Amino acid sequence: MPVTTVGLPYNGHPAFDSPYAVHDFYSVNASYGIATDLTNLIQTAHGLGMKVILDEVLNQTSWTMR
């Protein structure tokens, strides 16, 4: 699932609180923590020999995309 922020309603277009309606590709959704938390998670996983795969949705954005 994407970890980016979710778009908001805009100019009559609804927001469905979908993680696939990306608002900002460079931010982390507050419900998952902050960017440092994500970095720590990835570093810890790598330290344990695990890989981290992030789902990034490049063709689905919200009406409030930055």
Coordinates of N, CA and C in Angstrom, one line a residue:
M1 N 0.8 -1.2 0.0 CA 0.0 0.0 0.0 C 0.9 1.2 0.0
P2 N 0.5 2.3 -0.7 CA 1.3 3.5 -0.7 C 1.3 4.1 0.6
V3 N 2.4 4.8 0.9 CA 2.5 5.5 2.2 C 2.4 7.0 2.1
T4 N 2.1 7.5 0.9 CA 2.0 9.0 0.6 C 0.7 9.5 1.2
T5 N 0.7 10.9 1.3 CA -0.5 11.5 1.8 C -1.7 11.4 0.8
V6 N -2.9 11.4 1.3 CA -4.1 11.2 0.5 C -4.7 12.5 0.1
G7 N -5.3 12.6 -1.1 CA -5.9 13.8 -1.5 C -7.2 14.2 -0.7
L8 N -7.6 15.5 -0.9 CA -8.8 16.0 -0.2 C -9.8 16.4 -1.2
P9 N -11.1 16.5 -0.8 CA -12.1 17.0 -1.7 C -11.7 18.4 -2.3
Y10 N -12.1 18.6 -3.5 CA -11.7 19.8 -4.2 C -12.7 20.2 -5.2
N11 N -13.2 21.4 -5.2 CA -14.1 22.0 -6.2 C -15.2 21.0 -6.7
G12 N -15.8 20.4 -5.7 CA -16.9 19.5 -6.1 C -16.5 18.1 -6.3
H13 N -15.2 17.8 -6.4 CA -14.8 16.4 -6.6 C -14.6 15.8 -5.3
P14 N -15.1 14.6 -5.1 CA -15.1 14.0 -3.7 C -13.7 13.4 -3.5
A15 N -13.4 13.1 -2.2 CA -12.2 12.4 -1.8 C -12.7 11.1 -1.2
F16 N -12.2 10.0 -1.6 CA -12.7 8.7 -1.1 C -11.7 8.1 0.0
D17 N -10.8 8.9 0.5 CA -9.8 8.5 1.5 C -9.1 7.2 1.0
S18 N -8.8 7.2 -0.3 CA -8.1 6.1 -0.9 C -6.6 6.4 -0.9
P19 N -5.8 5.4 -0.4 CA -4.3 5.6 -0.5 C -3.8 5.7 -1.9
Y20 N -4.6 5.4 -2.9 CA -4.2 5.4 -4.3 C -4.5 6.8 -4.9
A21 N -5.1 7.7 -4.2 CA -5.4 9.1 -4.6 C -4.3 10.0 -4.0
V22 N -3.1 9.9 -4.6 CA -2.0 10.6 -4.1 C -2.1 12.1 -4.1
H23 N -1.8 12.7 -3.0 CA -1.7 14.2 -2.9 C -0.3 14.7 -3.1
D24 N 0.6 14.1 -2.5 CA 2.0 14.5 -2.5 C 3.0 13.3 -2.5
F25 N 3.7 13.1 -3.6 CA 4.6 12.0 -3.7 C 5.8 12.1 -2.7
Y26 N 6.0 13.2 -2.2 CA 7.2 13.4 -1.3 C 6.9 13.4 0.2
S27 N 5.7 13.2 0.6 CA 5.4 13.2 2.0 C 4.9 11.8 2.4
V28 N 4.9 11.6 3.7 CA 4.4 10.3 4.3 C 3.1 10.6 5.0
N29 N 2.1 9.8 4.8 CA 0.8 9.9 5.4 C 1.0 9.9 7.0
A30 N 0.4 10.9 7.6 CA 0.6 11.0 9.1 C 0.1 9.8 9.9
S31 N -0.8 9.1 9.4 CA -1.3 7.9 10.1 C -0.2 6.8 10.1
Y32 N 0.8 6.9 9.3 CA 1.9 5.9 9.3 C 3.2 6.5 10.0
G33 N 3.1 7.7 10.5 CA 4.2 8.3 11.2 C 4.8 9.4 10.4
I34 N 6.1 9.6 10.5 CA 6.8 10.7 9.8 C 7.9 10.0 8.9
A35 N 8.5 10.8 8.1 CA 9.5 10.3 7.2 C 10.6 9.6 7.9
T36 N 11.0 10.1 9.0 CA 12.1 9.4 9.8 C 11.7 8.0 10.3
D37 N 10.4 7.8 10.6 CA 9.9 6.5 11.0 C 10.0 5.5 9.8
L38 N 9.7 6.0 8.6 CA 9.8 5.1 7.5 C 11.2 4.8 7.2
T39 N 12.1 5.8 7.3 CA 13.5 5.5 7.1 C 14.1 4.5 8.1
N40 N 13.7 4.7 9.4 CA 14.1 3.7 10.4 C 13.6 2.3 10.2
L41 N 12.3 2.2 9.7 CA 11.7 0.9 9.4 C 12.5 0.2 8.3
I42 N 12.9 0.9 7.3 CA 13.6 0.4 6.1 C 15.0 0.0 6.6
Q43 N 15.7 0.8 7.3 CA 17.0 0.5 7.8 C 17.0 -0.7 8.7
T44 N 16.0 -0.8 9.6 CA 15.9 -2.0 10.5 C 15.7 -3.2 9.7
A45 N 14.8 -3.2 8.7 CA 14.5 -4.4 7.9 C 15.7 -4.8 7.1
H46 N 16.5 -3.8 6.6 CA 17.7 -4.2 5.8 C 18.7 -4.8 6.8
G47 N 18.8 -4.3 8.0 CA 19.7 -4.8 9.0 C 19.4 -6.2 9.4
L48 N 18.1 -6.6 9.2 CA 17.7 -8.0 9.5 C 17.7 -8.9 8.3
G49 N 18.3 -8.3 7.2 CA 18.4 -9.1 5.9 C 17.1 -9.1 5.1
M50 N 16.1 -8.3 5.4 CA 14.8 -8.3 4.7 C 14.8 -7.1 3.7
K51 N 14.0 -7.3 2.7 CA 13.8 -6.2 1.7 C 12.4 -5.5 2.0
V52 N 12.3 -4.3 1.6 CA 11.1 -3.5 1.7 C 10.6 -3.1 0.3
I53 N 9.4 -3.4 0.0 CA 8.8 -3.0 -1.3 C 7.7 -2.0 -1.0
L54 N 7.8 -0.8 -1.6 CA 6.8 0.2 -1.5 C 6.0 0.3 -2.8
D55 N 4.7 0.3 -2.6 CA 3.8 0.4 -3.7 C 3.6 1.9 -4.1
E56 N 4.1 2.3 -5.2 CA 4.0 3.7 -5.6 C 3.0 3.8 -6.8
V57 N 2.0 4.6 -6.7 CA 1.0 4.8 -7.8 C 1.3 6.0 -8.6
L58 N 1.9 5.8 -9.8 CA 2.3 7.0 -10.5 C 1.2 7.6 -11.4
N59 N 0.2 6.8 -11.7 CA -0.8 7.3 -12.6 C -2.2 7.6 -12.0
Q60 N -2.2 7.6 -10.7 CA -3.5 7.9 -9.9 C -3.2 9.0 -8.9
T61 N -3.7 10.2 -9.2 CA -3.4 11.3 -8.3 C -4.8 11.9 -7.9
S62 N -4.7 12.7 -6.8 CA -6.0 13.4 -6.4 C -6.1 14.7 -7.1
W63 N -7.3 15.3 -7.0 CA -7.5 16.6 -7.6 C -6.6 17.7 -7.0
T64 N -6.1 17.4 -5.8 CA -5.3 18.4 -5.0 C -3.8 18.0 -5.1
M65 N -3.4 17.3 -6.2 CA -2.0 16.9 -6.3 C -1.1 18.1 -6.3
R66 N 0.0 17.9 -5.7 CA 1.1 19.0 -5.7 C 2.1 18.7 -6.7

